[in-house]
Short mmCIF file of C-alpha atoms and ligand atoms in Angstrom, two decimals:
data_model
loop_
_atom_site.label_atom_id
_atom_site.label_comp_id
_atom_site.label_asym_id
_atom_site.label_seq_id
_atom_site.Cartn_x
_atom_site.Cartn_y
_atom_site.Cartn_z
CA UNK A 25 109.65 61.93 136.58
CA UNK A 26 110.94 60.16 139.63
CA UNK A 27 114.19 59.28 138.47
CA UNK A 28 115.17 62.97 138.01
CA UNK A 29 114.21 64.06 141.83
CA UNK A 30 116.58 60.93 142.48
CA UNK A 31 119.38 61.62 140.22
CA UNK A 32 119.44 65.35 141.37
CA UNK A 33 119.09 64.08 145.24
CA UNK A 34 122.00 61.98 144.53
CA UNK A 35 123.88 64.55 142.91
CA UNK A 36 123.05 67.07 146.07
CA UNK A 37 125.28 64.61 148.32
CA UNK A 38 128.24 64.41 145.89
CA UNK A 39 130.92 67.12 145.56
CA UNK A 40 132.94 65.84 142.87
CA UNK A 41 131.63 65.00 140.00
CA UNK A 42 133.56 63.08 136.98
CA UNK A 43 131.15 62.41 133.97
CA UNK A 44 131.74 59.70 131.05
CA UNK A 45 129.48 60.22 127.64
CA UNK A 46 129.06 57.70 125.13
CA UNK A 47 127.38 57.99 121.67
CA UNK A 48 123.95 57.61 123.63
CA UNK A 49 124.20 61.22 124.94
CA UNK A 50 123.85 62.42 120.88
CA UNK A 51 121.23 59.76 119.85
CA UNK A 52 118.29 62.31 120.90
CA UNK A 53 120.38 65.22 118.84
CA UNK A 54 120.18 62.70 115.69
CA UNK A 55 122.86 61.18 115.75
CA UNK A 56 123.05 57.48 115.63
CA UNK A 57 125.10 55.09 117.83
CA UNK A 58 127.09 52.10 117.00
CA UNK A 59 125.41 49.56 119.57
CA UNK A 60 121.84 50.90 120.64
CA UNK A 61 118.80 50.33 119.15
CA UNK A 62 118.72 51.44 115.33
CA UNK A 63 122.82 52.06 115.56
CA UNK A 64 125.40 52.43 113.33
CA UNK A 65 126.25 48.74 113.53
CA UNK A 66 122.79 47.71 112.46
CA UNK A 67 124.02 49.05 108.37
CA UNK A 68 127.47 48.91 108.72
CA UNK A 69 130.55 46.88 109.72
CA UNK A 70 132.74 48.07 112.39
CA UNK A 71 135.75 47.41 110.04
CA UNK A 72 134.57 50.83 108.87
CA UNK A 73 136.15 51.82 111.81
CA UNK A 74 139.75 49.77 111.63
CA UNK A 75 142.68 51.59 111.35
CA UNK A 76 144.22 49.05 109.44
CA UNK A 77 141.02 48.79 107.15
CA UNK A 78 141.44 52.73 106.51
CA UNK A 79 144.98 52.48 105.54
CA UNK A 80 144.28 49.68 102.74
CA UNK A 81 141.45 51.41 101.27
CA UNK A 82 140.11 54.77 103.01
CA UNK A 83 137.55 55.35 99.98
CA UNK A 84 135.91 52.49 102.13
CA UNK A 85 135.64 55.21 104.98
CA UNK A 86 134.46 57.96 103.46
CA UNK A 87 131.79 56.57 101.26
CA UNK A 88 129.86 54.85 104.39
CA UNK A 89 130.90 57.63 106.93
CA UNK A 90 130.35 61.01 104.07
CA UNK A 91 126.63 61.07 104.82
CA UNK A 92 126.72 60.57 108.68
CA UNK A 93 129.58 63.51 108.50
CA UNK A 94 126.52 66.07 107.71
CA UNK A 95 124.44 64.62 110.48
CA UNK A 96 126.77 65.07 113.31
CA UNK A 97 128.20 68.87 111.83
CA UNK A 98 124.37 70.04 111.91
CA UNK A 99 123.04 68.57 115.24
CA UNK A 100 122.59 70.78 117.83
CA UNK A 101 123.06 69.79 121.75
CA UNK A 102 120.36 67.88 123.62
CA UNK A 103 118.93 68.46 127.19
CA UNK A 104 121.92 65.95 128.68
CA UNK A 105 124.62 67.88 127.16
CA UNK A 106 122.80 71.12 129.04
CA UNK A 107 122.52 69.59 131.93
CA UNK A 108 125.87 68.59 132.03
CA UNK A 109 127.28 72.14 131.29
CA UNK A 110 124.69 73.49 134.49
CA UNK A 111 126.13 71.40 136.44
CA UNK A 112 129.73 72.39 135.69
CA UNK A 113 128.43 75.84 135.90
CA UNK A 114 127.50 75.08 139.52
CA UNK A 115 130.30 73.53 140.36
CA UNK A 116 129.69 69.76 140.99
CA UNK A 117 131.21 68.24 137.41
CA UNK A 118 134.80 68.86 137.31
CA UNK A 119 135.62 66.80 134.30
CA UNK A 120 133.60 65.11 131.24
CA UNK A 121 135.40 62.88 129.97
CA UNK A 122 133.47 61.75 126.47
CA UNK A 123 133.51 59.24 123.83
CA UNK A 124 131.95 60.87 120.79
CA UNK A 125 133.54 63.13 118.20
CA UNK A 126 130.51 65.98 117.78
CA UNK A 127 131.72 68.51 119.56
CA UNK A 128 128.35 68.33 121.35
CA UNK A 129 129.44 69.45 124.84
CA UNK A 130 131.25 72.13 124.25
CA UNK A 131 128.40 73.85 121.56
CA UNK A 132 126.29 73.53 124.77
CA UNK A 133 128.78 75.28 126.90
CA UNK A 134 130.69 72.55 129.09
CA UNK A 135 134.11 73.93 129.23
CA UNK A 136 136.42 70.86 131.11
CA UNK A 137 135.59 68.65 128.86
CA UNK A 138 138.36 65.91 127.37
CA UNK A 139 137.74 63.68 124.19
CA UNK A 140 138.87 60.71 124.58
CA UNK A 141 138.50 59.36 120.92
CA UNK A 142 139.78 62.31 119.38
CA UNK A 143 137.20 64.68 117.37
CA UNK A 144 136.62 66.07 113.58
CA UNK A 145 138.14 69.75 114.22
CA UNK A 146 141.64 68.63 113.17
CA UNK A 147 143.21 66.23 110.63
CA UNK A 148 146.27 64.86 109.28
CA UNK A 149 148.00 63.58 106.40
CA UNK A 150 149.16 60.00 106.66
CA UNK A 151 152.33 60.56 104.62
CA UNK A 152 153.97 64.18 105.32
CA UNK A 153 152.16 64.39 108.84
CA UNK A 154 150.69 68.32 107.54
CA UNK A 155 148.03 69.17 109.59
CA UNK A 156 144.52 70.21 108.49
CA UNK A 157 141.64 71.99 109.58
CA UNK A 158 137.88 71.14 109.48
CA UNK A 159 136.99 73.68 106.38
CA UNK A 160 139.98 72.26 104.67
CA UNK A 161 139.37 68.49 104.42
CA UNK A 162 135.74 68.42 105.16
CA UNK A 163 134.13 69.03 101.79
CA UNK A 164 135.96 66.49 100.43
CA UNK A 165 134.64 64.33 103.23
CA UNK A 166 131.09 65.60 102.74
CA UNK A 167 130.99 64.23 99.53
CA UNK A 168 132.29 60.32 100.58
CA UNK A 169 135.35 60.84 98.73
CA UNK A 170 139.42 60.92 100.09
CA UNK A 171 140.42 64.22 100.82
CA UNK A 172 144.39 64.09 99.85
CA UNK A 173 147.32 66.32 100.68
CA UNK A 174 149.22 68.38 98.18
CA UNK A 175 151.60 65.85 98.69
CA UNK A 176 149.34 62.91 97.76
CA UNK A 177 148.65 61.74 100.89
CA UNK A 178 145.72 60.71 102.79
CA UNK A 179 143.95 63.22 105.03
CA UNK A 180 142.77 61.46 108.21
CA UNK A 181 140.34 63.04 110.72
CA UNK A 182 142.07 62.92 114.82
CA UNK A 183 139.68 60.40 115.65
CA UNK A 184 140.15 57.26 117.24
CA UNK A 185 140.38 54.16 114.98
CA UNK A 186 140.13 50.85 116.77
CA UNK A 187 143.63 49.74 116.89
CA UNK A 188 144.95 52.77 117.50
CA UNK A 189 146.05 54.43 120.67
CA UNK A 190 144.02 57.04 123.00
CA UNK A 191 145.56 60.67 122.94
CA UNK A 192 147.37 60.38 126.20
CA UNK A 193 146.88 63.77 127.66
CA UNK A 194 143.14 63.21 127.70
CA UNK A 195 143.48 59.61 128.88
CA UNK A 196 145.76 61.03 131.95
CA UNK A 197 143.73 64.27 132.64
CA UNK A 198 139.98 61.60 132.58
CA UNK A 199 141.93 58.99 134.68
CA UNK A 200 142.98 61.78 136.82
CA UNK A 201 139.40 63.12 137.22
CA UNK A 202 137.99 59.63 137.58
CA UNK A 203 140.61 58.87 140.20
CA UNK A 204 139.69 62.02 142.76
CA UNK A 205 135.55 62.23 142.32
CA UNK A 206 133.46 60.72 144.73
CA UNK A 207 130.62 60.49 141.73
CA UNK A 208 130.88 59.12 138.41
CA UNK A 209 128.41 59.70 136.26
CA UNK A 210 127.65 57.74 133.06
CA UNK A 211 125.35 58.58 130.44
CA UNK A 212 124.90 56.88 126.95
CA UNK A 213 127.74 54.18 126.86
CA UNK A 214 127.25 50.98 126.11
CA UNK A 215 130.35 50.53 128.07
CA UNK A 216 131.95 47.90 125.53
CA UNK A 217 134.77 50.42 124.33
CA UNK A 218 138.33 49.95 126.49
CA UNK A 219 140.02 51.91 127.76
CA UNK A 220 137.26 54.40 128.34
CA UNK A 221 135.00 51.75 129.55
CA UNK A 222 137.24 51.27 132.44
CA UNK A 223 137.29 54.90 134.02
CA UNK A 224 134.57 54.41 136.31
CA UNK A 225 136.65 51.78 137.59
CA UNK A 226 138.57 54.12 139.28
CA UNK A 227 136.61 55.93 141.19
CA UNK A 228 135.73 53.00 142.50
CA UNK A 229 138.67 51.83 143.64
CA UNK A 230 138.82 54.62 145.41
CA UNK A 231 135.48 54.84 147.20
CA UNK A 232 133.48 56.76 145.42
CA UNK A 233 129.91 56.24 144.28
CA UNK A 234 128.82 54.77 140.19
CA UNK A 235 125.98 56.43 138.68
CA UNK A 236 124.55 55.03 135.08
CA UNK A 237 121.97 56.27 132.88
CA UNK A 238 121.95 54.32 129.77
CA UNK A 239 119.54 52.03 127.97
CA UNK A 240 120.38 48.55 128.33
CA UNK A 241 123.13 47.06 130.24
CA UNK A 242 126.79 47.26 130.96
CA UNK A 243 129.24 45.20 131.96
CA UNK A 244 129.48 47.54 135.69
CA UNK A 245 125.81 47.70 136.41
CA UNK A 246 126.09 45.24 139.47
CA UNK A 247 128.36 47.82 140.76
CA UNK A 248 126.14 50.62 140.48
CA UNK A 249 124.92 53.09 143.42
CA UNK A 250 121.93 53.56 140.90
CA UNK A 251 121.28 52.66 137.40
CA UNK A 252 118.30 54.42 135.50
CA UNK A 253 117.27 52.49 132.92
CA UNK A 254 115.94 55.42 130.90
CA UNK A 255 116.50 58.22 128.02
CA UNK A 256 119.31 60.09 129.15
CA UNK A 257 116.96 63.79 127.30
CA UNK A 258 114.24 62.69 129.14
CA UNK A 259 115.57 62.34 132.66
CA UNK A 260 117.66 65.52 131.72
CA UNK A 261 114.94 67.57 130.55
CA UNK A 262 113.24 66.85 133.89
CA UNK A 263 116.44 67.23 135.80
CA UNK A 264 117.10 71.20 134.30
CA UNK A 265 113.37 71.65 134.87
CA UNK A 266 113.78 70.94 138.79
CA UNK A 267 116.84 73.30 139.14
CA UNK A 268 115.13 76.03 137.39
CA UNK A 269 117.74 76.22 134.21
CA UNK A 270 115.74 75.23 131.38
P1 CNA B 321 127.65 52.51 121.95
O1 CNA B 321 128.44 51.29 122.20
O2 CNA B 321 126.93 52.66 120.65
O3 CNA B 321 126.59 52.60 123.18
C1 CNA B 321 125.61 53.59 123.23
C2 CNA B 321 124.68 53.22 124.36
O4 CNA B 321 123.78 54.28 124.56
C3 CNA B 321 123.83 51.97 124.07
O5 CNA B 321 123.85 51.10 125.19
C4 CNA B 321 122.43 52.53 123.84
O6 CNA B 321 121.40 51.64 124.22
C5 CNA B 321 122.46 53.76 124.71
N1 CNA B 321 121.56 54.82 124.29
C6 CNA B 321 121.25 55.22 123.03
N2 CNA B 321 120.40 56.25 123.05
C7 CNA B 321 120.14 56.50 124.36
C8 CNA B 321 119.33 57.45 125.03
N3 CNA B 321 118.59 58.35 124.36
N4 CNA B 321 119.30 57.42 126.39
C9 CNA B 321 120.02 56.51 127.10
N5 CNA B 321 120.81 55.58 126.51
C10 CNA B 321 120.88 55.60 125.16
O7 CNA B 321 128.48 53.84 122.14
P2 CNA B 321 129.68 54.13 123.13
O8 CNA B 321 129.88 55.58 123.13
O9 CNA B 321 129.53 53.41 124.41
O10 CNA B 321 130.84 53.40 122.31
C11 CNA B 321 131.91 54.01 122.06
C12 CNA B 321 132.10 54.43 120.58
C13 CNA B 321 130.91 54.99 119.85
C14 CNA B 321 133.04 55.54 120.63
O11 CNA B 321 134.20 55.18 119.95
C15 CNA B 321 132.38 56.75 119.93
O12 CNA B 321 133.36 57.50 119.27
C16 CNA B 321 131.45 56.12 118.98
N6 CNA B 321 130.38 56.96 118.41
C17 CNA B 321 130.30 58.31 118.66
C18 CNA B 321 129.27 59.07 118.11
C19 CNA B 321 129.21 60.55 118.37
O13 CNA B 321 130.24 61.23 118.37
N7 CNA B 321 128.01 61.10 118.60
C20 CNA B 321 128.32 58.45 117.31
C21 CNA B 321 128.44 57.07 117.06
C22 CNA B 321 129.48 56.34 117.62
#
């Protein structure tokens, strides 16, 4: 594959490497989207996804999102999260800065990696604030039905609801990596999602170079060094093949 000896050629000249991930990056481990082909949004309504719409009724929640729960606690990594992690292992990505909620990077061994929409690992209780961790609320959540508090609250996953805030730390520490790369690399983001849709902006406002791999467009493909129009596994597989780490 072409694009690979390119990608990795381009790669070669950068020395700083800040990566954003989107929901694309997890599509080849079986998990779907919201906005690509066959996504999320193609069976249900994003108000799934309102924090607002959780807080009237989160039964709402856990009945459409119980099943899809499974899917992303069973998938296993893909050949872009590997690639990702050998090239933090090598030095070049200093930060990954990622959109999903799986978990993904880190099970393949990327170690700097922030998530800026929060993940499943922790939760909380709307009402007394008690903190809970995956084994405790998850069943419940397996099963599409409201995991509550002893207190009778709501149990809430750390994810990020539309409406509601990024964690901050992560926001800082991706802006921070964004700011000081000469390379950002995105792969699997439809780029419609603010704020995390404007971190490559950064780095270009500061000189340095805008990678994409995604299928279909985004709104900062004019601005692009390169964009591959391709499967992020595919280009990845090929990639790892070429350094000699798969
Ligand atoms: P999105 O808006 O659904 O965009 C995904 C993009 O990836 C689309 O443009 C697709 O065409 C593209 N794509 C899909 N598969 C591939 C592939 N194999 N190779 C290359 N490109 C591909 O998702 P974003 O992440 O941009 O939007 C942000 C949302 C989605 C965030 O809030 C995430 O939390 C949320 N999300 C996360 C997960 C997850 O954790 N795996 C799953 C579904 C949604």
């Amino acid at each position: 594959m072409r694009e690979a000896e390119e990608l990795l050629k381009i790669l070669e000249g950068a020395r700083d490497v800040f990566v954003l991930t989107g929901a694309g990056v997890s599509t080849p481990s079986g998990i779907p989207d919201f906005r690509g082909k066959g996504g999320l949004y193609e069976r249900i309504s994003p108000e799934v996804f309102c924090i607002e719409k959780f807080k009237q009724d989160p039964s709402f929640f856990y009945r459409q999102i119980g099943p899809m729960l499974k899917i992303i606690l069973e998938a296993e990594p893909n050949p872009a999260h590997y690639l990702i992690a050998e090239l933090e292992r090598r030095g070049k990505v200093k930060l990954v800065a990622t959109q999903n909620i799986d978990g993904l990077h880190q099970k393949a061994g990327s170690r700097k990696v922030v998530e800026l929409h929060g993940s499943l690992e922790i939760a909380h209780c709307l009402s007394c604030g008690r903190s809970f961790s995956k084994e405790d609320y998850l069943q419940e959540a397996l099963r599409g039905r409201v995991p509550r508090c002893s207190c009778g609250g709501v149990i809430k996953p750390d994810v990020v609801f539309f409406g509601e805030p990024l964690p901050s730390r992560a926001l800082y520490e991706a802006i921070k990596a964004a700011s000081s790369a000469d390379l950002c690399l995105v792969m699997g983001s439809s780029l419609m999602v603010y704020p995390a849709s404007s971190l490559p902006e950064y780095t270009l406002a500061h000189g340095g170079k805008l990678v994409i791999i995604n299928l279909g467009e985004t709104y900062l493909d004019p601005l692009a060094h390169r964009k591959f129009d391709v499967p992020v596994e595919k280009i990845s597989r090929e990639a790892l093949r070429l350094l000699g780490a798969n």
